[in-house]
PDB file of C-alpha atoms in Angstrom:
ATOM      1  CA  MET O   1       0.000   0.000   0.000  1.00  0.00           C
ATOM      2  CA  ARG O   2       1.159   3.492  -0.741  1.00  0.00           C
ATOM      3  CA  ALA O   3       1.627   5.878   2.183  1.00  0.00           C
ATOM      4  CA  LEU O   4      -1.474   7.807   1.124  1.00  0.00           C
ATOM      5  CA  GLU O   5      -3.652   4.706   1.452  1.00  0.00           C
ATOM      6  CA  VAL O   6      -2.315   3.979   4.920  1.00  0.00           C
ATOM      7  CA  ARG O   7      -3.127   7.531   5.958  1.00  0.00           C
ATOM      8  CA  GLU O   8      -6.649   7.079   4.652  1.00  0.00           C
ATOM      9  CA  LEU O   9      -7.074   3.959   6.772  1.00  0.00           C
ATOM     10  CA  GLU O  10      -5.662   5.680   9.846  1.00  0.00           C
ATOM     11  CA  CYS O  11      -8.042   8.560   9.340  1.00  0.00           C
ATOM     12  CA  PHE O  12     -11.041   6.245   9.078  1.00  0.00           C
ATOM     13  CA  LEU O  13     -10.050   4.305  12.216  1.00  0.00           C
ATOM     14  CA  VAL O  14      -9.696   7.467  14.288  1.00  0.00           C
ATOM     15  CA  LEU O  15     -12.941   8.859  12.907  1.00  0.00           C
ATOM     16  CA  ALA O  16     -14.693   5.603  13.829  1.00  0.00           C
ATOM     17  CA  ASP O  17     -13.486   6.142  17.406  1.00  0.00           C
ATOM     18  CA  GLU O  18     -14.302   9.825  17.656  1.00  0.00           C
ATOM     19  CA  LEU O  19     -17.351  10.153  15.361  1.00  0.00           C
ATOM     20  CA  HIS O  20     -16.317  13.786  15.080  1.00  0.00           C
ATOM     21  CA  PHE O  21     -14.306  15.351  12.257  1.00  0.00           C
ATOM     22  CA  GLY O  22     -12.813  18.096  14.430  1.00  0.00           C
ATOM     23  CA  ARG O  23     -11.521  15.737  17.150  1.00  0.00           C
ATOM     24  CA  THR O  24     -10.220  13.353  14.478  1.00  0.00           C
ATOM     25  CA  GLY O  25      -8.222  16.182  12.960  1.00  0.00           C
ATOM     26  CA  GLU O  26      -6.810  17.126  16.366  1.00  0.00           C
ATOM     27  CA  ARG O  27      -5.612  13.572  17.041  1.00  0.00           C
ATOM     28  CA  LEU O  28      -4.000  13.292  13.620  1.00  0.00           C
ATOM     29  CA  TYR O  29      -2.730  16.894  13.501  1.00  0.00           C
ATOM     30  CA  LEU O  30      -4.787  17.510  10.382  1.00  0.00           C
ATOM     31  CA  SER O  31      -7.309  20.125   9.393  1.00  0.00           C
ATOM     32  CA  GLN O  32     -10.966  19.148   9.367  1.00  0.00           C
ATOM     33  CA  SER O  33     -11.068  19.603   5.603  1.00  0.00           C
ATOM     34  CA  ARG O  34      -8.099  17.251   5.174  1.00  0.00           C
ATOM     35  CA  VAL O  35      -9.933  14.610   7.223  1.00  0.00           C
ATOM     36  CA  SER O  36     -12.899  14.963   4.869  1.00  0.00           C
ATOM     37  CA  GLN O  37     -10.602  14.610   1.821  1.00  0.00           C
ATOM     38  CA  LEU O  38      -8.959  11.440   3.139  1.00  0.00           C
ATOM     39  CA  LEU O  39     -12.312   9.873   3.969  1.00  0.00           C
ATOM     40  CA  ALA O  40     -13.728  10.747   0.552  1.00  0.00           C
ATOM     41  CA  ALA O  41     -10.651   9.248  -1.157  1.00  0.00           C
ATOM     42  CA  LEU O  42     -11.077   6.001   0.774  1.00  0.00           C
ATOM     43  CA  GLU O  43     -14.776   5.836  -0.038  1.00  0.00           C
ATOM     44  CA  ARG O  44     -13.998   6.292  -3.748  1.00  0.00           C
ATOM     45  CA  ARG O  45     -11.367   3.562  -3.532  1.00  0.00           C
ATOM     46  CA  LEU O  46     -13.870   1.167  -1.934  1.00  0.00           C
ATOM     47  CA  GLY O  47     -16.871   2.234  -3.984  1.00  0.00           C
ATOM     48  CA  ALA O  48     -19.223   2.728  -1.022  1.00  0.00           C
ATOM     49  CA  ARG O  49     -20.069   5.229   1.711  1.00  0.00           C
ATOM     50  CA  LEU O  50     -18.420   4.595   5.066  1.00  0.00           C
ATOM     51  CA  VAL O  51     -19.834   7.491   7.075  1.00  0.00           C
ATOM     52  CA  GLU O  52     -23.109   9.353   7.257  1.00  0.00           C
ATOM     53  CA  ARG O  53     -22.640  12.969   8.256  1.00  0.00           C
ATOM     54  CA  THR O  54     -25.293  15.511   9.131  1.00  0.00           C
ATOM     55  CA  SER O  55     -25.152  18.876  10.823  1.00  0.00           C
ATOM     56  CA  ARG O  56     -25.836  17.183  14.173  1.00  0.00           C
ATOM     57  CA  ARG O  57     -24.069  13.825  14.130  1.00  0.00           C
ATOM     58  CA  VAL O  58     -21.576  11.500  12.465  1.00  0.00           C
ATOM     59  CA  ARG O  59     -22.133   7.748  12.313  1.00  0.00           C
ATOM     60  CA  LEU O  60     -20.866   4.769  10.381  1.00  0.00           C
ATOM     61  CA  THR O  61     -22.954   3.247   7.621  1.00  0.00           C
ATOM     62  CA  PRO O  62     -23.663  -0.497   7.831  1.00  0.00           C
ATOM     63  CA  PHE O  63     -20.931  -0.958   5.206  1.00  0.00           C
ATOM     64  CA  GLY O  64     -18.618   1.192   7.349  1.00  0.00           C
ATOM     65  CA  GLU O  65     -19.335  -0.975  10.407  1.00  0.00           C
ATOM     66  CA  GLU O  66     -18.457  -4.143   8.477  1.00  0.00           C
ATOM     67  CA  PHE O  67     -15.309  -2.584   7.043  1.00  0.00           C
ATOM     68  CA  LEU O  68     -14.233  -1.398  10.520  1.00  0.00           C
ATOM     69  CA  ALA O  69     -14.719  -4.867  12.015  1.00  0.00           C
ATOM     70  CA  GLU O  70     -12.396  -6.385   9.397  1.00  0.00           C
ATOM     71  CA  LEU O  71      -9.903  -3.539   9.223  1.00  0.00           C
ATOM     72  CA  ARG O  72      -9.200  -3.009  12.944  1.00  0.00           C
ATOM     73  CA  PRO O  73      -7.537  -6.357  13.766  1.00  0.00           C
ATOM     74  CA  SER O  74      -5.592  -6.372  10.491  1.00  0.00           C
ATOM     75  CA  TYR O  75      -4.325  -2.832  11.009  1.00  0.00           C
ATOM     76  CA  ASP O  76      -3.380  -3.550  14.656  1.00  0.00           C
ATOM     77  CA  ALA O  77      -1.482  -6.649  13.550  1.00  0.00           C
ATOM     78  CA  LEU O  78       0.398  -4.654  10.902  1.00  0.00           C
ATOM     79  CA  ALA O  79       1.229  -1.939  13.425  1.00  0.00           C
ATOM     80  CA  GLY O  80       2.538  -4.617  15.763  1.00  0.00           C
ATOM     81  CA  VAL O  81       4.809  -6.025  13.064  1.00  0.00           C
ATOM     82  CA  VAL O  82       6.264  -2.581  12.403  1.00  0.00           C
ATOM     83  CA  SER O  83       6.697  -1.856  16.126  1.00  0.00           C
ATOM     84  CA  ARG O  84       8.454  -5.141  16.800  1.00  0.00           C
ATOM     85  CA  ALA O  85      10.751  -4.639  13.819  1.00  0.00           C
ATOM     86  CA  ARG O  86      11.637  -1.176  15.107  1.00  0.00           C
ATOM     87  CA  GLU O  87      12.389  -2.595  18.553  1.00  0.00           C
ATOM     88  CA  ARG O  88      14.663  -5.252  17.069  1.00  0.00           C
ATOM     89  CA  ALA O  89      16.465  -2.663  14.983  1.00  0.00           C
ATOM     90  CA  ARG O  90      17.084  -0.562  18.108  1.00  0.00           C
ATOM     91  CA  GLY O  91      18.265  -3.556  20.114  1.00  0.00           C
ATOM     92  CA  LEU O  92      15.170  -3.557  22.346  1.00  0.00           C
ATOM     93  CA  THR O  93      14.704  -7.314  22.371  1.00  0.00           C
ATOM     94  CA  GLY O  94      16.252 -10.244  24.174  1.00  0.00           C
ATOM     95  CA  THR O  95      17.484 -10.261  27.780  1.00  0.00           C
ATOM     96  CA  LEU O  96      18.805  -7.409  29.901  1.00  0.00           C
ATOM     97  CA  ARG O  97      20.900  -8.619  32.842  1.00  0.00           C
ATOM     98  CA  ILE O  98      20.583  -6.206  35.759  1.00  0.00           C
ATOM     99  CA  GLY O  99      22.943  -6.507  38.713  1.00  0.00           C
ATOM    100  CA  PHE O 100      21.945  -5.351  42.190  1.00  0.00           C
ATOM    101  CA  GLN O 101      23.599  -5.310  45.595  1.00  0.00           C
ATOM    102  CA  GLY O 102      22.046  -6.718  48.731  1.00  0.00           C
ATOM    103  CA  THR O 103      18.319  -6.069  48.276  1.00  0.00           C
ATOM    104  CA  ALA O 104      16.161  -5.499  45.211  1.00  0.00           C
ATOM    105  CA  THR O 105      14.220  -2.613  46.720  1.00  0.00           C
ATOM    106  CA  SER O 106      10.567  -1.851  46.039  1.00  0.00           C
ATOM    107  CA  TYR O 107      11.696   1.242  44.110  1.00  0.00           C
ATOM    108  CA  LEU O 108      13.859  -0.901  41.826  1.00  0.00           C
ATOM    109  CA  MET O 109      11.027  -3.382  41.313  1.00  0.00           C
ATOM    110  CA  ARG O 110       8.654  -0.560  40.324  1.00  0.00           C
ATOM    111  CA  ALA O 111      11.212   0.673  37.804  1.00  0.00           C
ATOM    112  CA  ILE O 112      11.580  -2.844  36.374  1.00  0.00           C
ATOM    113  CA  GLU O 113       7.812  -3.217  36.106  1.00  0.00           C
ATOM    114  CA  ALA O 114       7.615   0.078  34.193  1.00  0.00           C
ATOM    115  CA  PHE O 115      10.484  -1.087  31.984  1.00  0.00           C
ATOM    116  CA  ARG O 116       8.717  -4.394  31.225  1.00  0.00           C
ATOM    117  CA  SER O 117       5.477  -2.591  30.420  1.00  0.00           C
ATOM    118  CA  GLU O 118       7.216  -0.213  28.015  1.00  0.00           C
ATOM    119  CA  HIS O 119       9.453  -2.877  26.411  1.00  0.00           C
ATOM    120  CA  PRO O 120       7.686  -6.256  26.562  1.00  0.00           C
ATOM    121  CA  ASP O 121      10.177  -7.845  24.140  1.00  0.00           C
ATOM    122  CA  ILE O 122      13.032  -7.438  26.637  1.00  0.00           C
ATOM    123  CA  ALA O 123      13.218  -9.936  29.492  1.00  0.00           C
ATOM    124  CA  PRO O 124      14.929  -8.381  32.546  1.00  0.00           C
ATOM    125  CA  GLN O 125      17.086 -10.826  34.476  1.00  0.00           C
ATOM    126  CA  LEU O 126      18.070  -9.850  38.033  1.00  0.00           C
ATOM    127  CA  VAL O 127      21.514 -10.924  39.181  1.00  0.00           C
ATOM    128  CA  GLU O 128      22.730 -10.353  42.751  1.00  0.00           C
ATOM    129  CA  ILE O 129      26.281  -9.041  42.854  1.00  0.00           C
ATOM    130  CA  PRO O 130      28.540  -9.251  45.926  1.00  0.00           C
ATOM    131  CA  LEU O 131      28.722  -6.349  48.323  1.00  0.00           C
ATOM    132  CA  SER O 132      32.510  -6.578  48.126  1.00  0.00           C
ATOM    133  CA  ASP O 133      32.681  -6.416  44.315  1.00  0.00           C
ATOM    134  CA  PRO O 134      30.250  -3.776  43.018  1.00  0.00           C
ATOM    135  CA  PHE O 135      31.884  -3.385  39.594  1.00  0.00           C
ATOM    136  CA  GLY O 136      33.396  -6.783  38.775  1.00  0.00           C
ATOM    137  CA  ALA O 137      30.270  -8.305  37.216  1.00  0.00           C
ATOM    138  CA  LEU O 138      30.023  -5.361  34.823  1.00  0.00           C
ATOM    139  CA  ARG O 139      33.656  -5.594  33.803  1.00  0.00           C
ATOM    140  CA  ARG O 140      33.432  -9.354  33.249  1.00  0.00           C
ATOM    141  CA  GLY O 141      30.290  -8.950  31.157  1.00  0.00           C
ATOM    142  CA  ASP O 142      28.187 -10.997  33.595  1.00  0.00           C
ATOM    143  CA  VAL O 143      25.606  -8.179  33.672  1.00  0.00           C
ATOM    144  CA  ASP O 144      24.701  -5.434  31.210  1.00  0.00           C
ATOM    145  CA  THR O 145      24.014  -2.789  33.846  1.00  0.00           C
ATOM    146  CA  ALA O 146      24.006  -2.654  37.624  1.00  0.00           C
ATOM    147  CA  VAL O 147      22.392  -0.781  40.492  1.00  0.00           C
ATOM    148  CA  VAL O 148      25.121  -0.107  43.054  1.00  0.00           C
ATOM    149  CA  LEU O 149      25.791   1.961  46.128  1.00  0.00           C
ATOM    150  CA  LEU O 150      27.525   5.261  45.498  1.00  0.00           C
ATOM    151  CA  PRO O 151      30.117   6.669  45.098  1.00  0.00           C
ATOM    152  CA  VAL O 152      31.226   5.544  41.622  1.00  0.00           C
ATOM    153  CA  ALA O 153      34.548   6.931  40.396  1.00  0.00           C
ATOM    154  CA  GLU O 154      35.654   4.286  37.902  1.00  0.00           C
ATOM    155  CA  PRO O 155      37.175   5.660  34.662  1.00  0.00           C
ATOM    156  CA  ASP O 156      35.864   2.744  32.593  1.00  0.00           C
ATOM    157  CA  LEU O 157      32.273   2.934  33.859  1.00  0.00           C
ATOM    158  CA  GLU O 158      29.445   5.398  33.298  1.00  0.00           C
ATOM    159  CA  LEU O 159      27.027   6.509  35.990  1.00  0.00           C
ATOM    160  CA  GLY O 160      23.409   7.152  35.025  1.00  0.00           C
ATOM    161  CA  PRO O 161      20.440   8.105  37.233  1.00  0.00           C
ATOM    162  CA  VAL O 162      21.110   8.463  40.946  1.00  0.00           C
ATOM    163  CA  PHE O 163      18.188   7.674  43.217  1.00  0.00           C
ATOM    164  CA  SER O 164      16.965   6.381  46.577  1.00  0.00           C
ATOM    165  CA  GLU O 165      18.845   8.850  48.752  1.00  0.00           C
ATOM    166  CA  GLN O 166      18.209   7.557  52.269  1.00  0.00           C
ATOM    167  CA  ARG O 167      19.287   8.312  55.790  1.00  0.00           C
ATOM    168  CA  GLN O 168      21.807   5.837  57.147  1.00  0.00           C
ATOM    169  CA  THR O 169      21.264   3.618  60.175  1.00  0.00           C
ATOM    170  CA  LEU O 170      23.677   1.544  62.208  1.00  0.00           C
ATOM    171  CA  ALA O 171      22.872  -2.138  62.572  1.00  0.00           C
ATOM    172  CA  VAL O 172      24.047  -3.453  65.957  1.00  0.00           C
ATOM    173  CA  SER O 173      23.380  -6.523  68.042  1.00  0.00           C
ATOM    174  CA  VAL O 174      20.580  -6.079  70.573  1.00  0.00           C
ATOM    175  CA  ARG O 175      23.319  -6.748  73.158  1.00  0.00           C
ATOM    176  CA  HIS O 176      25.428  -3.800  71.992  1.00  0.00           C
ATOM    177  CA  PRO O 177      25.427  -0.643  74.173  1.00  0.00           C
ATOM    178  CA  TYR O 178      24.175   1.409  71.201  1.00  0.00           C
ATOM    179  CA  ALA O 179      21.079  -0.790  70.756  1.00  0.00           C
ATOM    180  CA  SER O 180      19.029   1.199  73.276  1.00  0.00           C
ATOM    181  CA  ARG O 181      19.840   4.569  71.720  1.00  0.00           C
ATOM    182  CA  ASP O 182      17.271   6.591  69.747  1.00  0.00           C
ATOM    183  CA  ARG O 183      20.010   7.988  67.494  1.00  0.00           C
ATOM    184  CA  LEU O 184      23.750   8.269  67.173  1.00  0.00           C
ATOM    185  CA  SER O 185      26.148  10.893  65.865  1.00  0.00           C
ATOM    186  CA  ALA O 186      28.728  10.188  63.201  1.00  0.00           C
ATOM    187  CA  ALA O 187      31.417  10.946  65.776  1.00  0.00           C
ATOM    188  CA  GLU O 188      30.333   7.883  67.780  1.00  0.00           C
ATOM    189  CA  LEU O 189      30.861   5.409  64.934  1.00  0.00           C
ATOM    190  CA  PRO O 190      34.492   4.572  65.795  1.00  0.00           C
ATOM    191  CA  GLY O 191      33.219   2.959  68.984  1.00  0.00           C
ATOM    192  CA  ALA O 192      31.046   0.551  67.013  1.00  0.00           C
ATOM    193  CA  ASP O 193      33.786  -1.557  65.328  1.00  0.00           C
ATOM    194  CA  LEU O 194      32.352  -1.008  61.850  1.00  0.00           C
ATOM    195  CA  ILE O 195      32.105  -3.889  59.397  1.00  0.00           C
ATOM    196  CA  ALA O 196      33.406  -2.927  55.944  1.00  0.00           C
ATOM    197  CA  PRO O 197      33.079  -4.543  52.507  1.00  0.00           C
ATOM    198  CA  ALA O 198      36.126  -6.640  51.657  1.00  0.00           C
ATOM    199  CA  ALA O 199      38.345  -6.294  48.597  1.00  0.00           C
ATOM    200  CA  PRO O 200      38.223  -6.186  45.586  1.00  0.00           C
ATOM    201  CA  ALA O 201      35.912  -3.207  46.154  1.00  0.00           C
ATOM    202  CA  PRO O 202      37.946   0.001  45.645  1.00  0.00           C
ATOM    203  CA  SER O 203      39.309   1.566  48.812  1.00  0.00           C
ATOM    204  CA  TYR O 204      37.377   4.841  48.306  1.00  0.00           C
ATOM    205  CA  TRP O 205      34.142   2.879  47.938  1.00  0.00           C
ATOM    206  CA  ARG O 206      34.801   0.742  51.028  1.00  0.00           C
ATOM    207  CA  ALA O 207      35.612   3.870  53.024  1.00  0.00           C
ATOM    208  CA  ALA O 208      32.264   5.411  52.007  1.00  0.00           C
ATOM    209  CA  GLN O 209      30.328   2.365  53.234  1.00  0.00           C
ATOM    210  CA  ALA O 210      32.236   2.182  56.534  1.00  0.00           C
ATOM    211  CA  PRO O 211      33.755   5.617  57.278  1.00  0.00           C
ATOM    212  CA  GLY O 212      36.517   5.502  59.829  1.00  0.00           C
ATOM    213  CA  ALA O 213      36.653   1.705  59.970  1.00  0.00           C
ATOM    214  CA  ALA O 214      40.167   0.523  60.751  1.00  0.00           C
ATOM    215  CA  GLY O 215      41.049  -3.113  61.241  1.00  0.00           C
ATOM    216  CA  GLY O 216      37.441  -4.196  61.781  1.00  0.00           C
ATOM    217  CA  PRO O 217      35.744  -7.193  60.191  1.00  0.00           C
ATOM    218  CA  ALA O 218      35.459  -7.296  56.390  1.00  0.00           C
ATOM    219  CA  VAL O 219      32.721  -9.209  54.557  1.00  0.00           C
ATOM    220  CA  ALA O 220      31.900 -10.208  50.996  1.00  0.00           C
ATOM    221  CA  THR O 221      28.102 -10.125  51.244  1.00  0.00           C
ATOM    222  CA  LEU O 222      25.377  -8.297  53.115  1.00  0.00           C
ATOM    223  CA  GLN O 223      24.221 -11.519  54.754  1.00  0.00           C
ATOM    224  CA  GLU O 224      27.725 -12.161  56.097  1.00  0.00           C
ATOM    225  CA  GLY O 225      27.704  -8.694  57.601  1.00  0.00           C
ATOM    226  CA  LEU O 226      24.311  -9.157  59.240  1.00  0.00           C
ATOM    227  CA  THR O 227      25.436 -12.474  60.707  1.00  0.00           C
ATOM    228  CA  LEU O 228      28.456 -10.812  62.325  1.00  0.00           C
ATOM    229  CA  VAL O 229      26.220  -8.021  63.614  1.00  0.00           C
ATOM    230  CA  ALA O 230      23.811 -10.501  65.202  1.00  0.00           C
ATOM    231  CA  ALA O 231      26.767 -12.234  66.834  1.00  0.00           C
ATOM    232  CA  ASP O 232      27.906  -8.847  68.256  1.00  0.00           C
ATOM    233  CA  ILE O 233      31.204  -9.050  66.361  1.00  0.00           C
ATOM    234  CA  GLY O 234      30.741  -5.658  64.708  1.00  0.00           C
ATOM    235  CA  ALA O 235      28.242  -3.059  63.462  1.00  0.00           C
ATOM    236  CA  MET O 236      27.224  -2.181  59.931  1.00  0.00           C
ATOM    237  CA  LEU O 237      25.872   0.920  58.200  1.00  0.00           C
ATOM    238  CA  LEU O 238      22.718   0.349  56.136  1.00  0.00           C
ATOM    239  CA  CYS O 239      20.214   2.640  54.481  1.00  0.00           C
ATOM    240  CA  ARG O 240      16.777   2.786  56.061  1.00  0.00           C
ATOM    241  CA  PRO O 241      14.907   0.641  53.465  1.00  0.00           C
ATOM    242  CA  THR O 242      17.544  -2.116  53.655  1.00  0.00           C
ATOM    243  CA  ALA O 243      17.341  -2.017  57.451  1.00  0.00           C
ATOM    244  CA  ASP O 244      13.557  -2.316  57.307  1.00  0.00           C
ATOM    245  CA  TYR O 245      13.770  -5.200  54.835  1.00  0.00           C
ATOM    246  CA  HIS O 246      16.211  -7.127  57.040  1.00  0.00           C
ATOM    247  CA  ALA O 247      14.511  -6.450  60.362  1.00  0.00           C
ATOM    248  CA  ARG O 248      15.128  -9.255  62.861  1.00  0.00           C
ATOM    249  CA  ASP O 249      14.813  -9.813  66.609  1.00  0.00           C
ATOM    250  CA  ASP O 250      18.532 -10.001  67.322  1.00  0.00           C
ATOM    251  CA  ILE O 251      19.522  -6.770  65.523  1.00  0.00           C
ATOM    252  CA  ALA O 252      18.681  -3.143  66.332  1.00  0.00           C
ATOM    253  CA  PHE O 253      18.842  -0.377  63.732  1.00  0.00           C
ATOM    254  CA  VAL O 254      19.766   3.047  65.095  1.00  0.00           C
ATOM    255  CA  PRO O 255      19.587   6.244  62.926  1.00  0.00           C
ATOM    256  CA  VAL O 256      22.888   8.097  62.552  1.00  0.00           C
ATOM    257  CA  ASP O 257      23.086  11.894  62.372  1.00  0.00           C
ATOM    258  CA  GLY O 258      25.820  13.724  60.503  1.00  0.00           C
ATOM    259  CA  LEU O 259      26.457  11.257  57.685  1.00  0.00           C
ATOM    260  CA  PRO O 260      25.750  11.858  53.996  1.00  0.00           C
ATOM    261  CA  ASP O 261      22.687  10.000  52.762  1.00  0.00           C
ATOM    262  CA  SER O 262      23.349   6.712  51.072  1.00  0.00           C
ATOM    263  CA  ALA O 263      22.299   6.562  47.424  1.00  0.00           C
ATOM    264  CA  LEU O 264      22.071   4.128  44.541  1.00  0.00           C
ATOM    265  CA  GLY O 265      23.084   4.648  40.925  1.00  0.00           C
ATOM    266  CA  VAL O 266      22.614   2.876  37.614  1.00  0.00           C
ATOM    267  CA  VAL O 267      26.001   1.988  36.112  1.00  0.00           C
ATOM    268  CA  TRP O 268      27.169   0.452  32.834  1.00  0.00           C
ATOM    269  CA  ARG O 269      30.437  -0.139  31.014  1.00  0.00           C
ATOM    270  CA  GLY O 270      31.873   2.730  29.018  1.00  0.00           C
ATOM    271  CA  GLY O 271      30.515   2.344  25.496  1.00  0.00           C
ATOM    272  CA  GLY O 272      28.042  -0.267  26.732  1.00  0.00           C
ATOM    273  CA  ASP O 273      25.014   1.982  26.790  1.00  0.00           C
ATOM    274  CA  THR O 274      22.890  -0.090  24.440  1.00  0.00           C
ATOM    275  CA  ALA O 275      19.317   0.884  23.659  1.00  0.00           C
ATOM    276  CA  ALA O 276      18.118  -1.609  26.271  1.00  0.00           C
ATOM    277  CA  VAL O 277      20.463  -0.221  28.938  1.00  0.00           C
ATOM    278  CA  ARG O 278      19.360   3.331  28.170  1.00  0.00           C
ATOM    279  CA  ALA O 279      15.715   2.263  28.289  1.00  0.00           C
ATOM    280  CA  PHE O 280      16.249   0.752  31.740  1.00  0.00           C
ATOM    281  CA  ALA O 281      18.007   3.903  32.949  1.00  0.00           C
ATOM    282  CA  ASP O 282      15.064   5.943  31.645  1.00  0.00           C
ATOM    283  CA  ALA O 283      12.659   3.667  33.553  1.00  0.00           C
ATOM    284  CA  VAL O 284      14.602   4.243  36.772  1.00  0.00           C
ATOM    285  CA  ALA O 285      14.594   8.004  36.197  1.00  0.00           C
ATOM    286  CA  GLY O 286      10.880   7.901  35.347  1.00  0.00           C
ATOM    287  CA  ALA O 287      10.057   5.990  38.521  1.00  0.00           C
ATOM    288  CA  ARG O 288      11.774   8.708  40.514  1.00  0.00           C
ATOM    289  CA  ARG O 289       9.808  11.460  38.762  1.00  0.00           C
ATOM    290  CA  VAL O 290       6.545   9.696  39.615  1.00  0.00           C
ATOM    291  CA  ARG O 291       7.523   9.688  43.291  1.00  0.00           C
ATOM    292  CA  GLY O 292       8.587  13.328  43.162  1.00  0.00           C
ATOM    293  CA  GLY O 293      11.811  15.143  42.466  1.00  0.00           C
ATOM    294  CA  ALA O 294      14.021  15.139  39.424  1.00  0.00           C
ATOM    295  CA  PRO O 295      16.523  12.321  39.038  1.00  0.00           C
ATOM    296  CA  ARG O 296      20.179  13.202  39.318  1.00  0.00           C
ATOM    297  CA  SER O 297      22.888  11.792  37.148  1.00  0.00           C
ATOM    298  CA  GLY O 298      26.584  11.628  37.796  1.00  0.00           C
ATOM    299  CA  SER O 299      29.835  11.058  36.027  1.00  0.00           C
ATOM    300  CA  SER O 300      32.044   8.082  36.665  1.00  0.00           C
ATOM    301  CA  ARG O 301      35.005  10.426  36.381  1.00  0.00           C
ATOM    302  CA  THR O 302      33.956  12.673  39.243  1.00  0.00           C
ATOM    303  CA  PRO O 303      36.171  12.169  42.325  1.00  0.00           C
ATOM    304  CA  PRO O 304      34.359  10.455  45.199  1.00  0.00           C
ATOM    305  CA  PRO O 305      33.134  12.626  48.067  1.00  0.00           C
TER     306      PRO O 305
END
């Protein structure tokens, strides 16, 4: 079909929905007279009237009703073919492997749901990455993108939307002297024997997760850290949502004043921002806008705070 014929069909389908020439023109960004011309051309092509129009109403003729019933599913199927081909051409098909640290938060799950709704031909695959190795899975190609704790100052990685800024809490055993406190100050953290992520996490990143920790326990995973906390072998900084998610009877979570908020960021390899990765980053940014506030973005080359 020539482009003109497709436009005629589109015009008829919208007119069948609206039953109003003015509103049809608005939806198609056409003048009312152009809508009339396209409809008349289609009627001449078919050899029958599709629409009855008076000064008070617009309605389909019986022939128009029959034509609509046959045209709609065929047109929708054709539009689907074109849409799927466009998605394939842009790389918006297949599997997107998304790394995450510790807990797949409700915010992240909402972003993934929005991503799946917008791009049904991409299957997101969630992959937990170790607390002690936030960037290794990306560099090895085990994941296409990752949601990691900030800061990110890796020259070979790119940082996209930053989100989920949260107050930090200190996880301590219920037997620890700090467990009965309503809040703590950052200056009191050295007395808590902070648990830090182990290598190969970069030193600047480990220092951000456990500021002032010196010679304390080091762990590879969040669960290892929580186990040491419960055993009263150390204390661990966690954001409020992670603390709520991992609430348990043998651990107390005490808010800490004077620390920067923790935050998460979407990261990918330099040059690895495929259409699917960008679409996921957009979904994360969009989820933040829905909840209020504009998403921030960072640069992997910015020195850590």
